[in-house]
Short mmCIF file of N, CA and C in Angstrom, two decimals:
data_model
loop_
_atom_site.label_atom_id
_atom_site.label_comp_id
_atom_site.label_asym_id
_atom_site.label_seq_id
_atom_site.Cartn_x
_atom_site.Cartn_y
_atom_site.Cartn_z
N GLY C 1 47.59 -59.61 -14.70
CA GLY C 1 47.47 -58.39 -13.93
C GLY C 1 48.13 -57.23 -14.62
N ARG C 2 47.77 -56.05 -14.19
CA ARG C 2 48.42 -54.87 -14.74
C ARG C 2 48.48 -53.80 -13.66
N ILE C 3 49.33 -52.86 -13.86
CA ILE C 3 49.49 -51.78 -12.89
C ILE C 3 48.29 -50.86 -12.95
N LYS C 4 47.68 -50.62 -11.79
CA LYS C 4 46.54 -49.70 -11.73
C LYS C 4 47.06 -48.30 -12.01
N GLY C 5 46.34 -47.57 -12.85
CA GLY C 5 46.76 -46.24 -13.23
C GLY C 5 47.42 -46.19 -14.61
N ILE C 6 47.69 -47.38 -15.19
CA ILE C 6 48.25 -47.42 -16.54
C ILE C 6 47.20 -48.02 -17.47
N GLY C 7 46.55 -47.14 -18.21
CA GLY C 7 45.56 -47.56 -19.20
C GLY C 7 46.21 -47.70 -20.57
N PRO C 8 45.39 -47.94 -21.60
CA PRO C 8 45.92 -48.18 -22.94
C PRO C 8 46.80 -47.05 -23.48
N LYS C 9 46.38 -45.79 -23.31
CA LYS C 9 47.16 -44.67 -23.85
C LYS C 9 48.51 -44.57 -23.15
N LEU C 10 48.50 -44.69 -21.83
CA LEU C 10 49.74 -44.60 -21.07
C LEU C 10 50.63 -45.80 -21.36
N LYS C 11 50.04 -46.97 -21.53
CA LYS C 11 50.82 -48.17 -21.86
C LYS C 11 51.54 -47.97 -23.19
N ALA C 12 50.84 -47.41 -24.17
CA ALA C 12 51.44 -47.16 -25.49
C ALA C 12 52.55 -46.12 -25.38
N LEU C 13 52.34 -45.08 -24.59
CA LEU C 13 53.35 -44.04 -24.40
C LEU C 13 54.59 -44.63 -23.73
N LEU C 14 54.40 -45.44 -22.70
CA LEU C 14 55.53 -46.08 -22.02
C LEU C 14 56.28 -47.00 -22.99
N ALA C 15 55.54 -47.75 -23.80
CA ALA C 15 56.17 -48.65 -24.76
C ALA C 15 57.04 -47.85 -25.74
N SER C 16 56.56 -46.66 -26.14
CA SER C 16 57.33 -45.82 -27.06
C SER C 16 58.63 -45.34 -26.41
N LEU C 17 58.67 -45.34 -25.07
CA LEU C 17 59.86 -44.95 -24.33
C LEU C 17 60.71 -46.17 -23.96
N GLY C 18 60.27 -47.35 -24.42
CA GLY C 18 61.04 -48.57 -24.18
C GLY C 18 60.67 -49.31 -22.90
N VAL C 19 59.58 -48.89 -22.26
CA VAL C 19 59.15 -49.53 -21.01
C VAL C 19 58.02 -50.51 -21.34
N THR C 20 58.33 -51.81 -21.21
CA THR C 20 57.34 -52.80 -21.62
C THR C 20 57.08 -53.90 -20.60
N SER C 21 57.74 -53.84 -19.43
CA SER C 21 57.53 -54.92 -18.46
C SER C 21 57.47 -54.43 -17.02
N PHE C 22 56.82 -55.24 -16.18
CA PHE C 22 56.78 -54.95 -14.75
C PHE C 22 58.20 -54.87 -14.20
N ALA C 23 59.06 -55.78 -14.66
CA ALA C 23 60.42 -55.85 -14.14
C ALA C 23 61.18 -54.54 -14.36
N GLN C 24 60.97 -53.92 -15.51
CA GLN C 24 61.63 -52.63 -15.78
C GLN C 24 61.18 -51.58 -14.77
N ILE C 25 59.88 -51.46 -14.59
CA ILE C 25 59.35 -50.45 -13.67
C ILE C 25 59.76 -50.77 -12.24
N ALA C 26 59.77 -52.05 -11.90
CA ALA C 26 60.16 -52.46 -10.55
C ALA C 26 61.58 -52.04 -10.22
N ALA C 27 62.43 -51.93 -11.24
CA ALA C 27 63.84 -51.60 -11.04
C ALA C 27 64.12 -50.10 -11.10
N TRP C 28 63.10 -49.29 -11.36
CA TRP C 28 63.32 -47.85 -11.47
C TRP C 28 63.88 -47.25 -10.19
N THR C 29 64.85 -46.38 -10.37
CA THR C 29 65.35 -45.55 -9.27
C THR C 29 64.53 -44.26 -9.29
N ASP C 30 64.73 -43.41 -8.30
CA ASP C 30 64.05 -42.10 -8.31
C ASP C 30 64.43 -41.32 -9.57
N GLU C 31 65.70 -41.45 -9.99
CA GLU C 31 66.15 -40.75 -11.20
C GLU C 31 65.43 -41.27 -12.44
N ASP C 32 65.27 -42.60 -12.52
CA ASP C 32 64.56 -43.18 -13.66
C ASP C 32 63.12 -42.66 -13.69
N MET C 33 62.48 -42.65 -12.53
CA MET C 33 61.10 -42.20 -12.46
C MET C 33 60.99 -40.74 -12.91
N ALA C 34 61.93 -39.91 -12.47
CA ALA C 34 61.90 -38.50 -12.85
C ALA C 34 62.11 -38.34 -14.35
N ARG C 35 63.03 -39.14 -14.92
CA ARG C 35 63.34 -39.07 -16.36
C ARG C 35 62.11 -39.47 -17.18
N ILE C 36 61.48 -40.56 -16.81
CA ILE C 36 60.29 -41.03 -17.52
C ILE C 36 59.14 -40.05 -17.31
N ASP C 37 58.95 -39.61 -16.07
CA ASP C 37 57.85 -38.71 -15.74
C ASP C 37 57.91 -37.44 -16.59
N ALA C 38 59.12 -36.96 -16.83
CA ALA C 38 59.29 -35.73 -17.61
C ALA C 38 58.84 -35.91 -19.06
N GLN C 39 58.69 -37.16 -19.49
CA GLN C 39 58.30 -37.45 -20.87
C GLN C 39 56.83 -37.87 -21.00
N LEU C 40 56.10 -37.83 -19.89
CA LEU C 40 54.73 -38.34 -19.91
C LEU C 40 53.65 -37.29 -20.20
N GLY C 41 54.07 -36.05 -20.40
CA GLY C 41 53.11 -35.01 -20.76
C GLY C 41 51.96 -34.90 -19.77
N ALA C 42 50.74 -35.09 -20.28
CA ALA C 42 49.54 -34.96 -19.45
C ALA C 42 49.49 -35.99 -18.32
N PHE C 43 50.28 -37.06 -18.45
CA PHE C 43 50.27 -38.11 -17.43
C PHE C 43 51.35 -37.92 -16.37
N ALA C 44 52.08 -36.82 -16.45
CA ALA C 44 53.15 -36.56 -15.48
C ALA C 44 52.60 -36.63 -14.05
N GLY C 45 53.36 -37.25 -13.17
CA GLY C 45 52.96 -37.37 -11.77
C GLY C 45 52.25 -38.68 -11.45
N ARG C 46 51.81 -39.38 -12.47
CA ARG C 46 51.04 -40.60 -12.23
C ARG C 46 51.88 -41.71 -11.61
N ALA C 47 53.12 -41.84 -12.05
CA ALA C 47 53.97 -42.93 -11.56
C ALA C 47 54.11 -42.85 -10.04
N MET C 48 54.33 -41.64 -9.53
CA MET C 48 54.49 -41.45 -8.09
C MET C 48 53.15 -41.61 -7.37
N ARG C 49 52.13 -40.95 -7.89
CA ARG C 49 50.82 -40.94 -7.23
C ARG C 49 50.22 -42.34 -7.14
N ASP C 50 50.39 -43.12 -8.21
CA ASP C 50 49.79 -44.45 -8.25
C ASP C 50 50.74 -45.56 -7.79
N ASN C 51 51.92 -45.18 -7.27
CA ASN C 51 52.88 -46.17 -6.74
C ASN C 51 53.23 -47.26 -7.74
N TRP C 52 53.56 -46.85 -8.97
CA TRP C 52 53.86 -47.84 -10.01
C TRP C 52 54.99 -48.77 -9.61
N VAL C 53 56.05 -48.22 -9.01
CA VAL C 53 57.22 -49.06 -8.70
C VAL C 53 56.84 -50.14 -7.69
N GLU C 54 56.12 -49.75 -6.64
CA GLU C 54 55.70 -50.75 -5.64
C GLU C 54 54.76 -51.78 -6.27
N GLN C 55 53.81 -51.31 -7.07
CA GLN C 55 52.91 -52.25 -7.74
C GLN C 55 53.71 -53.21 -8.62
N ALA C 56 54.64 -52.67 -9.40
CA ALA C 56 55.42 -53.49 -10.32
C ALA C 56 56.27 -54.52 -9.57
N ARG C 57 56.83 -54.12 -8.43
CA ARG C 57 57.66 -55.06 -7.66
C ARG C 57 56.83 -56.25 -7.19
N LEU C 58 55.64 -55.98 -6.70
CA LEU C 58 54.77 -57.06 -6.22
C LEU C 58 54.30 -57.94 -7.38
N LEU C 59 53.94 -57.31 -8.50
CA LEU C 59 53.47 -58.07 -9.66
C LEU C 59 54.61 -58.90 -10.26
N ALA C 60 55.80 -58.30 -10.35
CA ALA C 60 56.95 -59.02 -10.92
C ALA C 60 57.32 -60.21 -10.05
N ALA C 61 57.11 -60.06 -8.73
CA ALA C 61 57.43 -61.15 -7.80
C ALA C 61 56.31 -62.19 -7.73
N GLY C 62 55.18 -61.89 -8.36
CA GLY C 62 54.05 -62.81 -8.32
C GLY C 62 53.36 -62.84 -6.97
N ASP C 63 53.55 -61.77 -6.18
CA ASP C 63 52.98 -61.72 -4.83
C ASP C 63 51.57 -61.13 -4.87
N THR C 64 50.66 -61.93 -5.39
CA THR C 64 49.28 -61.47 -5.58
C THR C 64 48.61 -61.08 -4.26
N ALA C 65 48.85 -61.85 -3.20
CA ALA C 65 48.21 -61.57 -1.92
C ALA C 65 48.62 -60.19 -1.39
N ALA C 66 49.90 -59.90 -1.42
CA ALA C 66 50.39 -58.59 -0.93
C ALA C 66 49.87 -57.48 -1.83
N TYR C 67 49.86 -57.73 -3.15
CA TYR C 67 49.38 -56.73 -4.09
C TYR C 67 47.92 -56.39 -3.81
N GLU C 68 47.09 -57.43 -3.71
CA GLU C 68 45.66 -57.19 -3.51
C GLU C 68 45.35 -56.59 -2.15
N ALA C 69 46.17 -56.91 -1.15
CA ALA C 69 45.97 -56.33 0.18
C ALA C 69 46.19 -54.81 0.15
N LYS C 70 47.11 -54.37 -0.68
CA LYS C 70 47.44 -52.95 -0.72
C LYS C 70 46.68 -52.19 -1.80
N PHE C 71 46.54 -52.80 -2.99
CA PHE C 71 46.00 -52.08 -4.14
C PHE C 71 44.64 -52.56 -4.63
N GLY C 72 44.11 -53.62 -4.05
CA GLY C 72 42.82 -54.14 -4.48
C GLY C 72 42.97 -55.28 -5.46
N LYS C 73 41.86 -55.87 -5.83
CA LYS C 73 41.86 -57.03 -6.71
C LYS C 73 42.54 -56.74 -8.04
N ILE C 74 43.26 -57.74 -8.52
CA ILE C 74 43.92 -57.62 -9.83
C ILE C 74 42.86 -57.80 -10.91
#
């Protein structure tokens, strides 16, 4: 599975910022999100709009049923 709203370009950009796992995103505070968001250029705002932290928490926990109920099929 992967977080909806993170495509190849955004995945590469996040990796360049040291973000490479669901667990990292799942642990983000509002401050972390703001810090990363400020570095996303054209993708700014996506983390909040696409609920990356909530998606990452469900994916990191392996809770496929809850994930799919809220965000659709993986």
